[in-house]
mmCIF file of C-alpha atoms and ligand atoms in Angstrom:
data_model
loop_
_atom_site.group_PDB
_atom_site.id
_atom_site.type_symbol
_atom_site.label_atom_id
_atom_site.label_comp_id
_atom_site.label_asym_id
_atom_site.label_seq_id
_atom_site.Cartn_x
_atom_site.Cartn_y
_atom_site.Cartn_z
ATOM 1 C CA MET A 1 0.037 0.038 -0.008
ATOM 2 C CA HIS A 2 1.389 3.375 -0.880
ATOM 3 C CA GLY A 3 1.677 6.369 1.495
ATOM 4 C CA ILE A 4 4.010 8.016 3.750
ATOM 5 C CA HIS A 5 6.297 5.541 5.598
ATOM 6 C CA HIS A 6 7.655 7.965 8.230
ATOM 7 C CA VAL A 7 8.729 11.548 8.895
ATOM 8 C CA THR A 8 11.925 12.460 10.422
ATOM 9 C CA ALA A 9 12.532 15.824 12.280
ATOM 10 C CA ILE A 10 15.276 17.547 14.233
ATOM 11 C CA ALA A 11 14.832 18.094 18.044
ATOM 12 C CA GLY A 12 16.894 19.681 20.762
ATOM 13 C CA ASN A 13 17.004 18.074 24.256
ATOM 14 C CA PRO A 14 16.332 14.277 23.882
ATOM 15 C CA ASN A 15 14.646 13.865 27.346
ATOM 16 C CA ALA A 16 12.175 16.784 26.531
ATOM 17 C CA ASN A 17 11.514 15.097 23.106
ATOM 18 C CA LEU A 18 10.714 11.713 24.670
ATOM 19 C CA ARG A 19 8.509 13.335 27.364
ATOM 20 C CA PHE A 20 6.491 15.244 24.878
ATOM 21 C CA TYR A 21 5.746 12.494 22.453
ATOM 22 C CA VAL A 22 5.516 9.573 24.858
ATOM 23 C CA ARG A 23 3.721 11.307 27.866
ATOM 24 C CA GLY A 24 2.103 14.146 25.972
ATOM 25 C CA LEU A 25 0.944 12.834 22.634
ATOM 26 C CA GLY A 26 0.748 9.249 23.869
ATOM 27 C CA LEU A 27 2.875 7.642 21.170
ATOM 28 C CA ARG A 28 4.921 4.471 21.667
ATOM 29 C CA LEU A 29 8.749 4.795 21.639
ATOM 30 C CA VAL A 30 9.208 1.850 19.179
ATOM 31 C CA LYS A 31 12.905 2.212 18.768
ATOM 32 C CA ASN A 32 15.786 3.854 20.736
ATOM 33 C CA THR A 33 18.892 3.801 18.523
ATOM 34 C CA VAL A 34 21.490 6.181 17.130
ATOM 35 C CA ASN A 35 21.691 8.188 13.828
ATOM 36 C CA PHE A 36 23.518 5.549 11.769
ATOM 37 C CA ASP A 37 25.373 8.348 9.931
ATOM 38 C CA ASP A 38 26.170 10.232 13.110
ATOM 39 C CA PRO A 39 26.200 7.709 15.939
ATOM 40 C CA GLU A 40 26.981 10.154 18.807
ATOM 41 C CA THR A 41 23.274 11.309 18.308
ATOM 42 C CA TYR A 42 20.181 9.406 19.280
ATOM 43 C CA HIS A 43 17.535 8.404 16.790
ATOM 44 C CA PHE A 44 14.173 7.928 18.432
ATOM 45 C CA TYR A 45 11.201 6.378 16.465
ATOM 46 C CA PHE A 46 7.615 7.040 17.815
ATOM 47 C CA GLY A 47 4.651 5.086 16.377
ATOM 48 C CA ASP A 48 1.783 2.782 17.068
ATOM 49 C CA GLN A 49 2.143 -0.423 19.025
ATOM 50 C CA ARG A 50 4.489 -2.060 16.358
ATOM 51 C CA GLY A 51 5.701 1.047 14.471
ATOM 52 C CA SER A 52 3.499 0.389 11.407
ATOM 53 C CA PRO A 53 4.564 2.154 8.315
ATOM 54 C CA GLY A 54 2.570 5.455 8.157
ATOM 55 C CA THR A 55 2.482 5.772 11.998
ATOM 56 C CA ILE A 56 6.129 6.788 12.444
ATOM 57 C CA LEU A 57 7.535 10.207 13.486
ATOM 58 C CA THR A 58 11.318 10.003 14.206
ATOM 59 C CA PHE A 59 13.821 12.405 15.654
ATOM 60 C CA PHE A 60 17.437 13.239 15.755
ATOM 61 C CA PRO A 61 17.854 15.257 18.953
ATOM 62 C CA TRP A 62 20.838 17.456 18.664
ATOM 63 C CA GLU A 63 21.077 19.371 21.993
ATOM 64 C CA HIS A 64 22.733 22.361 20.566
ATOM 65 C CA ALA A 65 21.092 22.475 17.153
ATOM 66 C CA ALA A 66 20.297 26.100 16.098
ATOM 67 C CA PRO A 67 16.473 26.625 15.493
ATOM 68 C CA GLY A 68 15.402 25.929 11.893
ATOM 69 C CA ARG A 69 13.104 28.166 9.861
ATOM 70 C CA ASN A 70 10.228 26.835 7.905
ATOM 71 C CA GLY A 71 10.240 27.926 4.362
ATOM 72 C CA ILE A 72 10.416 26.998 0.671
ATOM 73 C CA GLY A 73 11.786 23.453 0.062
ATOM 74 C CA LEU A 74 10.884 21.978 3.492
ATOM 75 C CA ALA A 75 8.053 20.004 5.001
ATOM 76 C CA GLU A 76 6.243 22.529 7.128
ATOM 77 C CA THR A 77 3.705 20.627 9.095
ATOM 78 C CA THR A 78 3.235 17.013 10.263
ATOM 79 C CA ALA A 79 -0.397 16.070 10.862
ATOM 80 C CA PHE A 80 -1.560 13.127 12.936
ATOM 81 C CA ARG A 81 -5.036 11.371 12.569
ATOM 82 C CA ILE A 82 -7.405 11.343 15.389
ATOM 83 C CA PRO A 83 -11.097 10.276 15.546
ATOM 84 C CA LEU A 84 -13.301 13.286 14.669
ATOM 85 C CA ARG A 85 -15.152 13.094 18.033
ATOM 86 C CA SER A 86 -11.765 13.231 19.992
ATOM 87 C CA ILE A 87 -11.072 16.788 19.049
ATOM 88 C CA GLY A 88 -12.653 18.194 22.298
ATOM 89 C CA TYR A 89 -10.510 15.668 24.287
ATOM 90 C CA TRP A 90 -7.371 16.857 22.568
ATOM 91 C CA ILE A 91 -8.164 20.579 22.998
ATOM 92 C CA GLN A 92 -8.503 19.970 26.689
ATOM 93 C CA ARG A 93 -5.319 17.841 26.781
ATOM 94 C CA LEU A 94 -3.154 20.421 24.983
ATOM 95 C CA VAL A 95 -4.401 22.912 27.543
ATOM 96 C CA GLU A 96 -3.547 20.671 30.504
ATOM 97 C CA LEU A 97 0.013 19.948 28.896
ATOM 98 C CA GLY A 98 0.582 23.756 28.665
ATOM 99 C CA VAL A 99 0.781 23.514 24.860
ATOM 100 C CA THR A 100 -0.689 26.543 23.105
ATOM 101 C CA HIS A 101 -2.612 25.612 20.045
ATOM 102 C CA GLU A 102 -4.264 27.727 17.298
ATOM 103 C CA ALA A 103 -8.033 28.127 16.876
ATOM 104 C CA LEU A 104 -9.609 24.985 15.323
ATOM 105 C CA GLY A 105 -9.214 25.395 11.659
ATOM 106 C CA GLU A 106 -10.438 23.447 8.485
ATOM 107 C CA ARG A 107 -8.831 22.203 5.389
ATOM 108 C CA PHE A 108 -10.498 20.263 2.681
ATOM 109 C CA GLY A 109 -13.540 19.810 4.985
ATOM 110 C CA GLU A 110 -11.367 18.290 7.853
ATOM 111 C CA LYS A 111 -11.007 19.693 11.287
ATOM 112 C CA VAL A 112 -7.452 20.756 12.005
ATOM 113 C CA LEU A 113 -5.946 21.621 15.407
ATOM 114 C CA ALA A 114 -2.473 23.121 14.926
ATOM 115 C CA PHE A 115 0.121 23.335 17.639
ATOM 116 C CA ARG A 116 3.952 23.083 18.164
ATOM 117 C CA ASP A 117 6.160 20.751 20.131
ATOM 118 C CA PRO A 118 8.729 22.080 22.639
ATOM 119 C CA ASP A 119 11.291 22.601 19.727
ATOM 120 C CA GLY A 120 8.837 24.539 17.619
ATOM 121 C CA THR A 121 8.060 21.635 15.267
ATOM 122 C CA SER A 122 4.825 22.394 13.425
ATOM 123 C CA LEU A 123 2.293 19.667 14.181
ATOM 124 C CA ALA A 124 -1.561 19.216 13.816
ATOM 125 C CA LEU A 125 -4.247 16.945 14.877
ATOM 126 C CA VAL A 126 -6.726 16.117 12.172
ATOM 127 C CA GLY A 127 -10.231 14.797 13.051
ATOM 128 C CA VAL A 128 -11.285 12.029 10.714
ATOM 129 C CA ALA A 129 -14.600 10.060 11.322
ATOM 130 C CA GLU A 130 -13.249 6.875 9.955
ATOM 131 C CA ALA A 131 -10.297 6.906 12.204
ATOM 132 C CA GLU A 132 -12.562 5.638 15.086
ATOM 133 C CA GLU A 133 -12.423 2.184 13.472
ATOM 134 C CA GLU A 134 -8.538 2.180 13.360
ATOM 135 C CA GLU A 135 -6.360 0.937 16.018
ATOM 136 C CA GLY A 136 -4.422 3.367 18.461
ATOM 137 C CA TRP A 137 -1.768 2.788 21.029
ATOM 138 C CA SER A 138 -3.092 3.366 24.575
ATOM 139 C CA GLY A 139 -0.029 2.214 26.479
ATOM 140 C CA GLY A 140 1.169 5.959 26.653
ATOM 141 C CA GLY A 141 -1.705 7.348 28.738
ATOM 142 C CA VAL A 142 -4.213 8.412 26.146
ATOM 143 C CA PRO A 143 -7.248 6.175 26.151
ATOM 144 C CA ALA A 144 -7.641 3.996 23.151
ATOM 145 C CA GLU A 145 -10.684 5.853 21.909
ATOM 146 C CA HIS A 146 -8.824 9.102 21.654
ATOM 147 C CA ALA A 147 -5.342 7.785 20.774
ATOM 148 C CA ILE A 148 -3.525 9.091 17.724
ATOM 149 C CA ARG A 149 -4.096 6.709 14.893
ATOM 150 C CA GLY A 150 -0.804 7.481 13.039
ATOM 151 C CA LEU A 151 0.289 10.150 10.589
ATOM 152 C CA HIS A 152 -2.458 11.880 8.533
ATOM 153 C CA GLY A 153 0.073 13.516 6.266
ATOM 154 C CA VAL A 154 2.489 16.309 5.638
ATOM 155 C CA THR A 155 2.305 19.868 4.191
ATOM 156 C CA LEU A 156 5.203 20.812 1.965
ATOM 157 C CA MET A 157 5.961 24.532 1.360
ATOM 158 C CA LEU A 158 7.083 25.000 -2.230
ATOM 159 C CA ASP A 159 7.414 27.504 -4.976
ATOM 160 C CA ASP A 160 5.432 25.397 -7.397
ATOM 161 C CA ALA A 161 3.257 22.347 -7.062
ATOM 162 C CA GLY A 162 3.705 20.964 -10.563
ATOM 163 C CA PRO A 163 7.181 19.216 -10.526
ATOM 164 C CA THR A 164 6.681 17.728 -7.060
ATOM 165 C CA GLY A 165 3.187 16.714 -7.645
ATOM 166 C CA ALA A 166 4.289 14.780 -10.813
ATOM 167 C CA ILE A 167 6.848 12.754 -8.617
ATOM 168 C CA LEU A 168 4.118 12.141 -6.081
ATOM 169 C CA ALA A 169 1.863 10.903 -8.885
ATOM 170 C CA ASP A 170 4.146 9.021 -11.239
ATOM 171 C CA ILE A 171 6.444 7.327 -8.631
ATOM 172 C CA LEU A 172 5.037 7.435 -5.164
ATOM 173 C CA GLY A 173 1.390 6.194 -5.655
ATOM 174 C CA PHE A 174 -0.464 9.521 -4.900
ATOM 175 C CA ARG A 175 -3.089 11.274 -6.905
ATOM 176 C CA GLU A 176 -4.298 14.922 -6.902
ATOM 177 C CA ILE A 177 -7.773 15.040 -5.223
ATOM 178 C CA GLY A 178 -8.296 18.664 -4.542
ATOM 179 C CA ARG A 179 -7.288 22.366 -4.579
ATOM 180 C CA ASP A 180 -8.162 25.243 -2.350
ATOM 181 C CA ALA A 181 -6.901 28.840 -2.405
ATOM 182 C CA ARG A 182 -3.475 27.735 -0.893
ATOM 183 C CA HIS A 183 -3.000 24.055 -1.196
ATOM 184 C CA VAL A 184 -3.002 21.260 -3.637
ATOM 185 C CA ARG A 185 -3.975 17.895 -1.969
ATOM 186 C CA PHE A 186 -2.545 14.536 -2.989
ATOM 187 C CA LYS A 187 -3.792 11.173 -1.579
ATOM 188 C CA ALA A 188 -2.499 7.637 -1.520
ATOM 189 C CA GLU A 189 -4.518 4.601 -0.990
ATOM 190 C CA SER A 190 -3.330 4.020 2.645
ATOM 191 C CA PRO A 191 -5.681 5.821 5.039
ATOM 192 C CA VAL A 192 -2.823 6.180 7.538
ATOM 193 C CA GLY A 193 -0.079 8.484 6.174
ATOM 194 C CA GLY A 194 -1.998 9.028 3.006
ATOM 195 C CA ILE A 195 -2.038 12.831 2.463
ATOM 196 C CA VAL A 196 0.530 15.240 1.065
ATOM 197 C CA ASP A 197 -0.593 18.832 0.680
ATOM 198 C CA ILE A 198 1.532 21.206 -1.197
ATOM 199 C CA ARG A 199 1.254 24.780 0.012
ATOM 200 C CA VAL A 200 2.306 27.057 -2.851
ATOM 201 C CA ALA A 201 4.037 30.056 -1.331
ATOM 202 C CA LYS A 202 5.872 31.645 -4.316
ATOM 203 C CA GLY A 203 8.507 34.056 -3.234
ATOM 204 C CA PHE A 204 8.502 32.980 0.416
ATOM 205 C CA LEU A 205 11.951 32.656 2.098
ATOM 206 C CA PRO A 206 13.715 29.294 1.633
ATOM 207 C CA GLY A 207 13.610 27.118 4.641
ATOM 208 C CA ARG A 208 16.650 26.449 6.820
ATOM 209 C CA LEU A 209 17.069 23.107 8.574
ATOM 210 C CA GLY A 210 17.474 23.108 12.254
ATOM 211 C CA ARG A 211 15.776 22.395 15.513
ATOM 212 C CA GLY A 212 12.002 22.091 14.991
ATOM 213 C CA SER A 213 12.222 21.442 11.286
ATOM 214 C CA VAL A 214 11.559 18.305 9.184
ATOM 215 C CA HIS A 215 14.676 16.670 7.910
ATOM 216 C CA HIS A 216 12.949 14.308 5.349
ATOM 217 C CA VAL A 217 9.754 12.538 4.507
ATOM 218 C CA ALA A 218 9.919 8.837 3.656
ATOM 219 C CA PHE A 219 7.554 7.069 1.372
ATOM 220 C CA ARG A 220 6.469 3.482 1.186
ATOM 221 C CA ALA A 221 7.787 0.693 -0.999
ATOM 222 C CA ALA A 222 6.068 -2.599 -0.596
ATOM 223 C CA ASP A 223 9.450 -4.347 -0.912
ATOM 224 C CA GLU A 224 12.821 -4.038 -2.629
ATOM 225 C CA ASP A 225 11.679 -4.908 -6.013
ATOM 226 C CA GLU A 226 9.212 -2.162 -5.965
ATOM 227 C CA GLN A 227 11.792 0.142 -4.515
ATOM 228 C CA ALA A 228 14.159 -0.690 -7.402
ATOM 229 C CA ARG A 229 11.273 -0.005 -9.879
ATOM 230 C CA MET A 230 10.716 3.370 -8.369
ATOM 231 C CA VAL A 231 14.438 4.318 -8.544
ATOM 232 C CA ARG A 232 14.646 3.212 -12.200
ATOM 233 C CA LYS A 233 11.573 5.412 -13.020
ATOM 234 C CA LEU A 234 13.077 8.247 -11.257
ATOM 235 C CA VAL A 235 16.227 8.051 -13.343
ATOM 236 C CA GLU A 236 14.459 7.370 -16.716
ATOM 237 C CA ASN A 237 11.409 9.713 -16.433
ATOM 238 C CA ASP A 238 12.610 12.397 -14.251
ATOM 239 C CA HIS A 239 16.448 12.243 -14.502
ATOM 240 C CA LEU A 240 16.712 12.168 -10.741
ATOM 241 C CA LEU A 241 19.375 10.276 -9.066
ATOM 242 C CA THR A 242 18.928 8.602 -5.702
ATOM 243 C CA THR A 243 21.625 7.672 -3.076
ATOM 244 C CA GLU A 244 22.605 3.861 -3.084
ATOM 245 C CA GLN A 245 20.455 1.705 -1.060
ATOM 246 C CA LYS A 246 21.205 2.032 2.663
ATOM 247 C CA ASP A 247 20.454 -0.599 5.297
ATOM 248 C CA ARG A 248 18.625 1.085 8.062
ATOM 249 C CA LYS A 249 18.120 -2.060 9.945
ATOM 250 C CA TYR A 250 14.332 -1.704 10.300
ATOM 251 C CA PHE A 251 13.956 -0.981 6.507
ATOM 252 C CA ARG A 252 16.082 -0.387 3.434
ATOM 253 C CA SER A 253 16.221 3.253 2.082
ATOM 254 C CA VAL A 254 17.238 5.310 -0.772
ATOM 255 C CA TYR A 255 17.146 9.061 -0.696
ATOM 256 C CA PHE A 256 16.772 11.981 -3.264
ATOM 257 C CA HIS A 257 16.012 15.601 -3.412
ATOM 258 C CA GLU A 258 12.577 16.062 -5.165
ATOM 259 C CA PRO A 259 12.438 19.007 -7.693
ATOM 260 C CA GLY A 260 11.022 21.319 -5.091
ATOM 261 C CA GLY A 261 13.930 20.805 -2.785
ATOM 262 C CA VAL A 262 12.479 18.448 -0.062
ATOM 263 C CA LEU A 263 14.605 15.473 0.852
ATOM 264 C CA PHE A 264 12.465 12.289 0.091
ATOM 265 C CA GLU A 265 13.239 8.823 1.076
ATOM 266 C CA ILE A 266 11.754 5.581 -0.217
ATOM 267 C CA ALA A 267 11.665 2.872 2.562
ATOM 268 C CA THR A 268 10.653 -0.721 2.370
ATOM 269 C CA GLU A 269 8.043 -2.040 4.767
ATOM 270 C CA ALA A 270 10.062 -4.934 6.024
ATOM 271 C CA PRO A 271 11.760 -6.163 8.169
ATOM 272 C CA GLY A 272 10.224 -3.664 10.823
ATOM 273 C CA PHE A 273 11.001 -2.856 14.411
ATOM 274 C CA THR A 274 10.771 -6.461 15.790
ATOM 275 C CA VAL A 275 13.947 -7.501 14.016
ATOM 276 C CA ASP A 276 16.091 -6.852 17.135
ATOM 277 C CA GLU A 277 13.725 -6.857 20.114
ATOM 278 C CA PRO A 278 10.428 -8.475 20.841
ATOM 279 C CA LEU A 279 7.051 -6.466 20.410
ATOM 280 C CA ASP A 280 6.484 -6.071 24.081
ATOM 281 C CA ARG A 281 9.919 -4.591 24.613
ATOM 282 C CA LEU A 282 10.220 -2.236 21.771
ATOM 283 C CA GLY A 283 12.095 0.914 22.631
ATOM 284 C CA SER A 284 13.112 -0.336 26.084
ATOM 285 C CA SER A 285 16.895 -0.258 25.602
ATOM 286 C CA LEU A 286 19.474 1.296 23.213
ATOM 287 C CA LYS A 287 19.736 -0.779 20.059
ATOM 288 C CA LEU A 288 22.782 -0.456 17.751
ATOM 289 C CA PRO A 289 23.242 -1.757 14.299
ATOM 290 C CA ASP A 290 25.875 -4.646 13.873
ATOM 291 C CA PHE A 291 28.435 -2.337 12.497
ATOM 292 C CA LEU A 292 28.218 -0.046 15.640
ATOM 293 C CA ASP A 293 27.980 -2.806 18.290
ATOM 294 C CA SER A 294 31.707 -2.918 19.010
ATOM 295 C CA ARG A 295 31.561 0.806 19.843
ATOM 296 C CA ARG A 296 28.633 0.394 22.342
ATOM 297 C CA GLN A 297 30.587 1.322 25.528
ATOM 298 C CA GLU A 298 32.075 4.448 23.857
ATOM 299 C CA LEU A 299 28.758 5.569 22.410
ATOM 300 C CA GLU A 300 26.819 4.917 25.761
ATOM 301 C CA SER A 301 29.466 7.237 27.479
ATOM 302 C CA VAL A 302 28.952 10.152 25.035
ATOM 303 C CA LEU A 303 25.120 9.838 24.495
ATOM 304 C CA PRO A 304 23.290 11.907 27.197
ATOM 305 C CA PRO A 305 21.526 9.866 29.885
ATOM 306 C CA LEU A 306 17.784 9.249 29.205
ATOM 307 C CA GLU A 307 14.950 9.425 31.717
ATOM 308 C CA MET A 308 12.536 6.897 30.190
ATOM 309 C CA PRO A 309 9.007 8.302 30.377
ATOM 310 C CA GLY A 310 7.573 4.965 31.328
HETATM 311 ZN ZN1 ZN B 1 14.182 8.274 7.157
#
């Protein structure tokens, strides 16, 4: 099934990040590992009970990262799905958490509650009637009936919707389903993680990566064969080169900058997060890929100590 696989963003303090997403938003920490390309930094994966594709938001917490700036060429907002009748619960919960939120808005007929995490990351909760039937993780303190059901989608801020829309439609399994004054909406068949909105903001400042900004958006490939077909099409039809395939332990990935400037990833669904720890223990201890295991002691001494939020 096509759609978003995960979104990866940049945080500041790792413990504040853990507290907000586990205690505040009630997501499950499904993997505590390090950034494979920068192993002195953590890499946290938050998601549903098993970290299903489409439910995953991940962070590189860089304690001293300068604040980023949203703008052209970056993913601006990451939205989660909640049941429509849970909007009131979440407004109340954000107030109790001391998180300021914007007035309840609407986009393409859906109710949108926009707010920010402690690093300024732009987030939203989108009320969807069908989400009531979907499963949510209730181990984090949010009752199952109100729990986040995974990602709803992302909003990309771009100069022009055309070239990026073509990649979404030709390669990544999305189709355009609507336009309003500021957005073009694309949808994939997966209900979870199925939306990409392009906000056309011609002439706006370019974005700058930093704390509170989205580093990349990953899309789903069913398996390595489909990923290879997508890579071939990108080269042949769009003259876009991807990186070589990287083994991310929990999935296999390739990366490329789409024509609007956003870093895209194509990630396989397998093997998933139970490849190195059992389902009931996901996220409970620091996991390292084989090539870093010999450095475990050294890395544990430089990584900041974590207070696990239960
Ligand atoms: Zn990624």
